[in-house]
Amino acid sequence: MATFQAVFYLIAIVLLVLAALPRATRRTRGIGLALLAAAFALTAFAAPTIEAGF
């Protein structure tokens, strides 16, 4: 369980760092990566609740 949460938090951190990097091609890509990172962080945060349901 803790490993699941740790992996998802690490993925969220990496995605947030990538979203913060300046990119010259498209400006909306950072927003998409940030939203994906938020989804991973929320899934990791809700992992105990999800685990209790199964």
XYZ file of C-alpha atoms in Angstrom:
54
model
C 0.000 0.000 0.000
C 2.684 2.486 0.953
C 4.626 1.580 -2.171
C 1.585 2.347 -4.331
C 1.247 5.776 -2.734
C 4.960 6.519 -2.974
C 5.105 5.648 -6.666
C 2.088 7.802 -7.470
C 3.485 10.748 -5.468
C 6.822 10.426 -7.287
C 5.046 10.385 -10.655
C 3.111 13.488 -9.610
C 6.318 15.297 -8.618
C 8.041 14.436 -11.887
C 5.037 15.612 -13.904
C 4.880 18.883 -11.973
C 8.568 19.490 -12.621
C 8.082 18.798 -16.331
C 5.066 21.109 -16.410
C 7.129 23.904 -14.842
C 9.874 23.717 -17.461
C 9.655 26.410 -20.135
C 8.690 25.112 -23.529
C 8.777 27.148 -26.716
C 6.438 24.987 -28.770
C 3.097 24.945 -26.920
C 2.047 26.799 -23.805
C -0.926 24.609 -22.899
C 1.152 21.457 -22.541
C 2.301 22.521 -19.074
C -1.297 22.886 -17.949
C -2.111 19.377 -19.151
C 0.875 17.893 -17.365
C 0.006 19.787 -14.198
C -3.555 18.444 -14.293
C -2.252 14.922 -14.845
C 0.093 15.370 -11.883
C -2.830 16.544 -9.763
C -4.780 13.443 -10.746
C -1.883 11.200 -9.699
C -1.511 13.059 -6.395
C -5.231 12.774 -5.642
C -5.185 9.069 -6.469
C -2.231 8.545 -4.122
C -3.959 10.573 -1.410
C -7.164 8.546 -1.780
C -5.354 5.177 -1.883
C -6.280 4.152 1.693
C -9.955 4.811 0.962
C -9.795 2.907 -2.323
C -7.978 0.029 -0.606
C -10.571 -0.113 2.193
C -13.348 -0.497 -0.372
C -11.871 -3.691 -1.782
